[in-house]
XYZ file of C-alpha atoms in Angstrom:
620
model
C -104.036 49.045 76.795
C -106.034 48.115 79.895
C -104.325 47.524 83.212
C -103.134 44.081 84.203
C -104.571 42.165 87.143
C -102.147 42.125 90.056
C -100.303 38.835 90.393
C -101.173 38.606 94.090
C -104.861 38.788 93.222
C -104.479 36.094 90.563
C -102.836 33.785 93.087
C -105.392 34.603 95.781
C -108.336 33.804 93.496
C -106.689 30.553 92.462
C -105.948 29.595 96.074
C -109.560 30.172 97.117
C -111.036 28.281 94.163
C -111.538 24.521 94.294
C -110.727 23.351 90.785
C -112.956 20.291 91.264
C -115.988 22.570 91.750
C -115.276 24.371 88.479
C -114.471 21.237 86.455
C -117.495 19.554 88.013
C -119.761 22.024 86.202
C -118.649 20.429 82.932
C -117.508 16.900 83.828
C -119.056 14.290 86.102
C -116.229 13.520 88.539
C -115.855 10.496 90.787
C -113.324 9.737 93.495
C -110.113 8.146 92.261
C -108.454 7.763 95.635
C -107.485 10.219 98.347
C -107.239 13.720 96.916
C -107.902 12.625 93.334
C -110.966 12.664 91.100
C -111.515 11.464 87.560
C -114.068 11.535 84.757
C -114.475 11.414 81.000
C -112.230 13.937 79.283
C -114.110 16.967 77.891
C -111.385 17.542 75.305
C -111.593 14.233 73.432
C -113.971 11.301 73.060
C -113.287 8.343 75.323
C -115.202 5.463 76.888
C -113.203 4.963 80.068
C -112.174 7.962 82.206
C -108.579 9.115 81.918
C -109.159 12.740 82.941
C -107.828 13.375 86.473
C -108.284 16.357 88.776
C -106.258 16.969 91.940
C -107.797 19.794 94.012
C -104.819 20.032 96.372
C -102.442 20.467 93.474
C -104.900 22.708 91.615
C -104.318 20.908 88.330
C -106.076 18.626 85.855
C -104.481 16.223 83.390
C -105.790 13.774 80.807
C -103.613 10.701 80.424
C -105.377 10.020 77.133
C -104.942 13.200 75.090
C -102.393 15.044 77.243
C -104.519 18.139 77.950
C -103.590 19.664 81.292
C -103.497 22.900 83.213
C -104.950 24.854 86.114
C -108.419 26.257 86.746
C -107.742 29.303 84.563
C -106.604 27.318 81.530
C -109.583 24.982 81.970
C -112.048 27.872 81.718
C -110.117 29.367 78.806
C -110.362 26.122 76.857
C -113.920 25.203 77.808
C -115.572 28.629 77.570
C -113.126 30.189 75.095
C -112.492 33.236 77.265
C -109.272 35.183 77.759
C -107.066 34.728 80.808
C -108.271 38.006 82.320
C -111.896 37.020 81.786
C -111.279 33.697 83.503
C -109.716 35.432 86.513
C -112.521 38.001 86.703
C -115.164 35.308 86.494
C -113.648 33.277 89.336
C -113.004 36.423 91.393
C -116.722 37.206 91.248
C -117.494 33.637 92.255
C -115.351 33.734 95.410
C -116.031 37.390 96.217
C -112.552 38.844 95.708
C -112.111 42.434 94.494
C -109.436 42.602 91.824
C -106.856 45.364 91.479
C -105.253 46.448 88.216
C -101.927 48.000 87.436
C -99.695 48.896 84.487
C -100.812 49.364 80.893
C -100.794 52.465 78.760
C -103.359 54.973 79.854
C -105.904 54.788 82.591
C -107.234 51.325 83.427
C -110.997 50.916 83.302
C -112.991 50.645 86.489
C -112.890 46.880 86.769
C -113.962 46.932 90.404
C -117.481 47.803 89.206
C -117.784 44.857 86.844
C -119.300 42.486 89.388
C -121.944 45.077 90.231
C -122.739 45.612 86.551
C -123.161 41.874 86.028
C -125.432 41.730 89.071
C -127.529 44.693 87.884
C -128.025 43.148 84.450
C -129.024 39.806 85.936
C -131.491 41.486 88.289
C -132.969 43.324 85.307
C -133.192 40.072 83.328
C -135.120 38.441 86.187
C -137.408 41.485 86.353
C -138.180 41.347 82.621
C -138.894 37.600 82.711
C -141.312 38.045 85.618
C -143.106 40.915 83.838
C -143.665 38.828 80.687
C -146.455 37.068 82.560
C -148.182 40.307 83.586
C -151.442 41.568 81.967
C -149.612 44.489 80.388
C -147.304 42.113 78.506
C -150.085 40.567 76.396
C -148.739 42.336 73.332
C -145.355 40.697 73.920
C -146.802 37.210 74.408
C -148.898 37.685 71.277
C -145.804 38.670 69.283
C -144.015 35.507 70.413
C -147.017 33.282 69.776
C -147.477 34.604 66.257
C -143.917 33.570 65.527
C -144.269 30.075 66.902
C -142.693 30.571 70.326
C -144.528 29.337 73.409
C -143.813 30.002 77.094
C -141.241 27.193 77.244
C -139.321 28.709 74.344
C -139.428 32.133 76.003
C -138.131 30.641 79.247
C -135.357 28.742 77.451
C -133.961 31.953 75.971
C -134.825 34.204 78.926
C -137.132 36.437 76.886
C -138.887 39.076 78.995
C -140.968 42.219 78.777
C -140.125 45.796 79.726
C -143.260 47.524 81.117
C -144.438 50.733 79.493
C -143.192 52.805 82.394
C -140.575 55.481 82.892
C -139.239 54.193 86.201
C -140.594 50.768 87.131
C -137.288 49.018 86.454
C -135.304 51.868 88.000
C -137.293 51.741 91.236
C -137.107 47.940 91.329
C -133.307 47.916 91.038
C -132.837 50.797 93.467
C -134.833 48.793 95.999
C -132.283 46.006 95.517
C -129.459 48.362 96.448
C -128.162 49.462 93.054
C -127.128 53.075 92.766
C -128.089 55.480 90.002
C -124.456 55.515 88.901
C -124.410 51.717 88.567
C -127.680 51.678 86.628
C -126.407 54.369 84.286
C -123.070 52.650 83.804
C -124.852 49.375 82.994
C -126.941 51.039 80.277
C -130.238 50.090 81.939
C -131.326 53.708 82.366
C -130.980 56.863 80.306
C -130.639 60.448 81.464
C -132.773 63.451 80.518
C -133.817 66.887 81.747
C -135.931 65.292 84.458
C -133.325 62.785 85.620
C -132.915 59.098 84.819
C -135.567 56.871 83.264
C -135.871 53.277 82.050
C -134.110 52.762 78.719
C -136.426 49.911 77.655
C -140.173 50.608 77.823
C -143.084 48.645 76.368
C -140.792 46.259 74.504
C -140.056 42.563 74.252
C -136.578 42.020 75.687
C -133.892 39.418 74.962
C -130.991 39.067 77.398
C -127.613 39.251 75.700
C -125.125 37.005 77.475
C -121.400 36.632 77.154
C -119.838 33.296 76.334
C -119.850 32.288 80.010
C -123.607 32.840 80.294
C -123.523 36.081 82.273
C -126.074 38.708 81.218
C -124.245 41.785 79.943
C -126.960 43.661 78.039
C -130.307 43.484 76.250
C -131.920 43.732 72.848
C -135.469 45.135 72.850
C -138.047 44.905 70.052
C -140.604 47.667 69.436
C -144.217 46.484 69.807
C -146.441 49.543 70.335
C -147.620 51.945 67.659
C -146.840 54.999 69.781
C -143.238 53.882 70.291
C -141.270 56.189 67.998
C -137.920 54.579 68.761
C -135.973 52.208 66.473
C -137.336 48.756 65.685
C -134.599 47.207 67.813
C -132.962 49.046 70.705
C -129.856 47.561 72.281
C -127.822 48.271 75.373
C -125.222 50.999 74.652
C -121.507 50.352 75.028
C -120.633 49.695 78.678
C -117.581 48.377 80.552
C -118.959 44.833 80.103
C -120.915 45.124 76.834
C -119.154 45.693 73.517
C -121.488 44.889 70.642
C -118.692 44.252 68.148
C -117.444 41.381 70.331
C -120.757 39.802 71.340
C -122.772 37.137 69.534
C -126.298 36.421 70.716
C -126.822 32.752 71.552
C -123.124 31.879 71.768
C -123.477 30.857 75.415
C -126.025 28.228 74.331
C -124.267 27.203 71.128
C -120.592 27.109 72.177
C -120.390 23.421 73.117
C -122.069 22.162 69.950
C -119.981 24.571 67.872
C -116.809 23.250 69.472
C -117.836 19.596 69.137
C -119.307 19.779 65.643
C -116.879 22.387 64.256
C -119.785 24.273 62.697
C -121.366 27.647 63.414
C -124.444 29.139 61.744
C -124.587 32.947 61.648
C -128.140 34.306 61.347
C -129.450 37.865 61.422
C -131.746 38.210 64.434
C -132.755 37.019 67.891
C -135.879 35.204 66.679
C -133.809 33.490 63.978
C -131.473 32.129 66.658
C -134.455 30.886 68.645
C -136.019 29.246 65.578
C -132.780 27.494 64.636
C -132.130 26.125 68.101
C -135.715 24.923 68.500
C -135.476 23.246 65.089
C -132.328 21.386 66.099
C -129.707 23.712 64.581
C -128.064 24.365 67.938
C -124.991 26.117 66.550
C -126.826 29.305 65.528
C -125.705 32.758 66.714
C -126.430 36.344 65.674
C -124.796 39.746 65.947
C -126.353 42.323 68.265
C -127.294 45.476 66.386
C -124.126 45.629 64.324
C -122.550 44.081 61.221
C -120.569 40.868 61.413
C -116.951 41.932 61.755
C -113.377 41.125 62.637
C -113.933 40.905 66.409
C -116.789 38.454 65.894
C -114.483 36.319 63.776
C -111.867 36.265 66.528
C -114.472 35.044 69.010
C -115.765 32.333 66.675
C -112.283 31.123 65.770
C -111.574 30.432 69.428
C -114.806 28.485 69.815
C -114.391 26.568 66.553
C -110.780 25.712 67.288
C -110.234 27.241 63.853
C -106.704 26.115 63.081
C -107.140 22.930 61.075
C -109.467 24.080 58.300
C -112.001 21.320 59.039
C -114.695 23.632 60.426
C -117.696 25.222 58.728
C -119.100 28.745 59.031
C -122.573 29.030 57.494
C -124.056 32.482 56.888
C -127.776 32.977 56.259
C -128.692 36.082 54.294
C -131.918 37.546 53.031
C -131.936 37.723 49.202
C -132.820 41.431 49.274
C -130.390 44.329 48.834
C -129.570 44.511 52.547
C -128.845 40.789 52.594
C -126.550 41.096 49.598
C -124.642 43.921 51.280
C -124.246 41.760 54.382
C -122.939 38.940 52.192
C -120.357 41.225 50.610
C -119.179 42.402 54.047
C -118.903 38.815 55.293
C -117.019 37.764 52.164
C -114.535 40.599 52.627
C -113.540 39.053 55.960
C -113.846 35.410 54.839
C -110.103 34.992 54.465
C -109.692 35.450 58.213
C -111.211 32.005 58.778
C -109.320 28.768 58.343
C -112.690 27.025 58.322
C -114.649 26.718 55.082
C -117.374 29.344 54.660
C -120.841 28.751 53.233
C -124.046 30.656 52.491
C -127.610 29.404 52.989
C -130.472 31.384 51.441
C -134.020 30.286 52.213
C -136.595 29.969 49.428
C -138.882 32.926 48.798
C -136.718 35.151 50.951
C -137.886 33.622 54.239
C -135.631 34.054 57.250
C -135.183 31.029 59.584
C -137.945 32.266 61.925
C -140.528 32.589 59.136
C -139.304 29.390 57.507
C -139.910 27.432 60.711
C -143.287 29.093 61.217
C -144.592 28.328 57.708
C -142.806 25.081 56.824
C -141.711 23.507 60.089
C -138.503 22.528 61.861
C -137.353 20.208 59.096
C -137.293 23.086 56.614
C -134.829 24.960 58.825
C -132.558 21.942 58.990
C -132.777 21.478 55.213
C -131.867 25.142 54.743
C -128.555 24.635 56.532
C -127.944 21.301 54.797
C -128.430 22.967 51.402
C -125.689 25.518 52.031
C -123.498 26.613 49.134
C -119.804 27.502 49.366
C -119.265 31.208 49.944
C -117.118 31.491 46.793
C -119.833 29.976 44.592
C -122.434 32.288 46.101
C -120.297 35.387 45.578
C -119.411 34.428 42.001
C -123.096 34.035 41.149
C -123.927 37.351 42.848
C -121.141 39.068 40.922
C -122.032 37.604 37.525
C -125.617 38.726 38.016
C -124.388 42.322 37.666
C -123.191 41.812 34.079
C -124.849 41.192 30.740
C -123.404 37.832 29.833
C -125.139 37.884 26.448
C -122.447 40.253 25.138
C -118.721 39.698 24.653
C -117.963 42.884 26.553
C -120.128 41.778 29.492
C -118.498 38.342 29.674
C -114.980 39.804 29.566
C -115.819 42.336 32.281
C -117.393 39.617 34.423
C -114.293 37.436 34.016
C -112.031 40.281 35.144
C -114.182 40.771 38.216
C -114.625 37.083 39.086
C -111.100 35.771 38.400
C -109.607 37.323 41.601
C -112.316 35.617 43.669
C -111.314 32.196 42.323
C -107.651 33.083 42.694
C -108.171 33.925 46.359
C -109.512 30.463 47.243
C -107.237 29.232 50.036
C -107.387 25.538 49.170
C -105.393 25.082 45.943
C -107.156 21.781 45.239
C -110.474 23.647 44.890
C -109.258 26.258 42.405
C -109.327 24.076 39.265
C -112.915 23.060 39.977
C -114.055 26.644 40.473
C -112.126 27.730 37.387
C -114.014 25.131 35.389
C -117.319 26.236 36.973
C -116.610 29.903 36.203
C -115.884 28.999 32.576
C -119.207 27.150 32.373
C -121.146 30.067 33.905
C -119.556 32.531 31.479
C -119.731 30.261 28.463
C -116.048 30.877 27.767
C -113.101 28.616 26.954
C -111.552 26.933 30.015
C -108.029 27.918 28.944
C -108.947 31.590 28.705
C -110.564 31.569 32.162
C -107.640 29.610 33.613
C -105.151 32.234 32.375
C -107.218 35.023 33.984
C -107.344 33.164 37.314
C -103.592 32.443 37.240
C -102.853 36.086 36.472
C -105.072 37.219 39.359
C -103.329 34.763 41.696
C -99.879 35.991 40.606
C -100.860 39.602 41.216
C -102.180 38.676 44.656
C -98.944 36.942 45.613
C -96.718 39.687 44.219
C -98.522 42.278 46.326
C -98.320 40.121 49.444
C -102.024 39.490 49.708
C -101.968 35.755 49.095
C -103.856 33.956 51.766
C -102.195 31.590 54.257
C -102.359 28.008 53.113
C -102.596 28.888 49.406
C -99.461 26.867 48.665
C -98.982 23.365 50.060
C -96.214 23.189 52.621
C -95.888 26.958 52.984
C -95.329 28.194 56.546
C -95.651 24.682 57.938
C -94.331 24.488 61.511
C -91.168 22.604 62.177
C -91.711 19.108 63.551
C -91.828 19.057 67.342
C -90.035 16.660 69.615
C -92.309 14.049 71.120
C -93.248 14.880 74.756
C -91.875 12.477 77.372
C -94.413 10.485 79.395
C -94.421 8.361 82.554
C -95.032 5.289 80.408
C -91.604 5.878 78.859
C -89.904 5.403 82.259
C -88.111 2.181 83.112
C -89.768 -0.111 85.663
C -86.707 -1.054 87.733
C -86.828 -0.413 91.525
C -84.406 2.527 91.384
C -86.442 4.406 88.791
C -89.688 3.600 90.607
C -88.344 5.083 93.841
C -87.226 8.256 92.067
C -90.582 8.537 90.319
C -92.596 7.977 93.510
C -90.476 10.438 95.456
C -91.082 13.169 92.896
C -94.811 12.378 92.873
C -94.924 12.778 96.648
C -93.144 16.128 96.597
C -95.194 17.490 93.699
C -98.559 16.406 95.088
C -98.095 17.045 98.829
C -95.333 19.668 99.121
C -96.604 21.237 102.341
C -96.933 17.805 103.996
C -93.431 16.767 102.971
C -92.066 20.146 104.078
C -89.484 22.414 102.523
C -86.596 20.865 104.511
C -87.164 17.347 103.198
C -87.891 18.671 99.692
C -84.573 20.516 99.573
C -82.664 17.520 100.929
C -84.348 15.107 98.492
C -83.785 17.493 95.582
C -80.059 17.496 96.381
C -79.732 13.715 95.984
C -78.312 11.890 92.981
C -80.770 10.461 90.415
C -80.074 7.652 87.987
C -82.864 8.468 85.505
C -81.814 11.547 83.536
C -85.376 12.731 82.763
C -86.419 12.500 86.408
C -83.169 14.264 87.343
C -84.262 17.290 85.293
C -87.553 17.383 87.190
C -85.604 17.069 90.466
C -83.475 20.079 89.480
C -86.621 22.109 88.737
C -87.980 21.218 92.181
C -84.701 22.262 93.774
C -84.777 25.606 91.974
C -88.340 26.369 93.099
C -88.390 24.710 96.547
C -88.655 28.048 98.452
C -92.044 28.529 96.726
C -93.344 25.041 97.582
C -96.400 26.486 99.362
C -97.340 28.927 96.563
C -100.453 28.218 94.513
C -98.424 28.453 91.308
C -95.574 26.184 92.440
C -96.366 23.573 89.822
C -96.470 26.272 87.143
C -93.002 27.404 88.237
C -91.667 23.843 87.958
C -93.196 23.386 84.507
C -91.563 26.647 83.421
C -88.147 25.335 84.567
C -88.089 22.125 82.493
C -87.659 21.750 78.704
C -90.875 21.642 76.678
C -90.489 17.903 76.069
C -90.641 17.224 79.821
C -93.594 19.495 80.685
C -95.993 16.590 80.157
C -93.936 14.375 82.483
C -94.127 16.955 85.296
C -97.902 17.219 84.916
C -98.339 13.442 84.888
C -96.215 13.064 88.028
C -98.340 15.720 89.707
C -101.594 13.980 88.727
C -100.814 10.240 88.915
C -102.595 8.362 91.696
C -100.808 7.827 94.995
C -101.523 4.596 96.887
C -105.172 4.626 97.953
C -104.987 5.289 101.679
C -106.634 7.607 104.172
C -105.516 11.226 104.282
C -103.485 10.499 107.427
C -101.787 7.514 105.807
C -101.110 9.491 102.670
C -99.325 12.092 104.795
C -97.136 9.413 106.342
C -96.536 7.785 102.947
C -95.312 10.938 101.165
C -92.859 11.703 103.967
C -91.663 8.085 104.122
C -91.066 7.849 100.383
C -89.180 11.157 100.414
C -87.090 9.967 103.358
C -86.382 6.744 101.479
C -85.058 8.800 98.581
C -82.732 10.720 100.911
C -81.689 7.565 102.766
C -80.782 5.878 99.469
C -78.448 8.769 98.722
C -76.924 8.602 102.208
C -76.277 4.881 101.691
C -74.543 5.730 98.423
C -72.408 8.301 100.240
C -71.587 5.745 102.952
C -70.500 3.157 100.370
C -68.289 5.709 98.627
C -66.710 6.782 101.933
C -66.015 3.174 102.959
C -64.332 2.552 99.607
C -62.189 5.670 99.953
C -61.325 4.672 103.538
C -60.125 1.261 102.382
C -57.992 2.853 99.690
C -56.633 5.596 101.981
C -53.032 5.583 103.187
C -53.174 4.831 106.937
C -50.027 6.875 107.457
C -51.857 9.997 106.217
C -53.572 10.610 109.519
C -55.449 13.797 108.503
C -57.160 12.212 105.483
C -57.988 9.041 107.448
C -59.588 11.002 110.333
C -61.529 13.257 107.926
C -63.044 10.227 106.179
C -64.012 8.630 109.507
C -65.656 11.855 110.671
C -67.622 12.064 107.399
C -68.775 8.446 107.910
C -69.971 9.288 111.406
C -71.830 12.323 110.051
C -73.593 10.276 107.383
C -74.614 7.609 109.919
C -75.862 10.284 112.327
C -77.885 11.902 109.531
C -79.447 8.535 108.655
C -80.329 7.928 112.309
C -81.842 11.409 112.714
C -83.782 10.974 109.493
C -85.383 7.762 110.757
C -86.166 9.325 114.126
C -87.820 12.323 112.465
């Protein structure tokens, strides 16, 4: 297990990052008053903006759909990266070196990651510039013959590696990169005579992670005297792991997330052809088979938890394509989304299909997709002689488990009927075979999630409490506004006033819980994660209320007036409690026995103290 990023570093990166700058890369934000910005929510469709960002608080919140969080959770949801990746990305942006600790075994050298990203980007720029050189004519010809012009090459960052042993190496060394960094990044190889360029005389595609950072390259052989493999990729590096990377995902992620569809093709040029034809959800693996780690990545991007998404695989109809289909089908159950297969006519891949029949043919290919189960059943039945009884029985035994494994129970009867038609057998006989296969699957614990309606359904959750559920009487409004002031401007209010206000009595029970959370975390009021600490203190049903209080608009005033307002409203909250104490003391004084001198004097002294505290509060 890799080391964990130190908590101090996480807080430092967050403190030095303006959340509005990060959100602004995805959402057009406009001022919504002092210290507040708003725009259209990126997490749901809306016509009027309800998505608010407060840079001073470091939080965002949508009053429409309830999505909220800090800059890390925003990047995790928008770019589908892990928490560590979000921290590392922002650390590189603000120039902070991260430190790692804990974990089993030695932590990788994360401090070099920023340099490896920089080296790969510098190489990508170098390759793009060299594509226009005289020596790259063979590369431009290759692209042109496949229907890609200079604009297409620029869109996908395609470049050319010169036929040289050290041109890239010398270029990057001149930019300050060391031999160790170039080796670690996979840009150079080592031999008896030292290091040399890994990619030479090849067309080069930059391979980017989901955030758009270049992490490696795929290079296509062009020259007859090049005895290397047809495609040569970057080797495994600290930032490039081919089993976890999908080419084109950085370009496709938004449309995949919005349309809940991803198209998996087999090569770089296929991705280019699909995107240029309007199929902007296409991705491809990078020199490896589609596997479990790729599925994990796609599930995050698809939001694959509702079963409404689509995963479309394109395979060549040859033997290699059939093997790829079998491998994909073996992992199909890992998706909640429905899986499909699209096979082009005459064995054309998307690149050739676009070249020979145009963009519309590529779109029709995806539209003509067939369910993965139907495709696999047909592939399987093709291996048997269905003209004989023995062949049909053997085919039924092989195909019945496929139908039995269909996750959606409402689809099984239809596929059972279809299998019976394909085999030319009685529906009842086929149905018994499918039921038996399903029973065996369940008895061995291999039944797929969702195969039985209602199974493993989560318990109903309590409805989250919202500001709109609060009463509108003056007492509740004061308590609400006081909490808003403390949550949004804690350093302006000051820890002394926060602690005094958090010790006052509240009438509204929900707001009182938030007050208690503020009291428990008041010593950390100036920490970047103070709001996170408060959220962690309240029950789950009140988390939304805390976030709304932290994001709701304060009266639109200047920054100086806002400072005065938040202190005044907090003082008003404390003064209200002092007035309550005064009223209680006066009542006790009236009921006190005048002959009990000690009690009478103690009550009078307490009254004087309360009045003095009120006077000092107003003077402050």
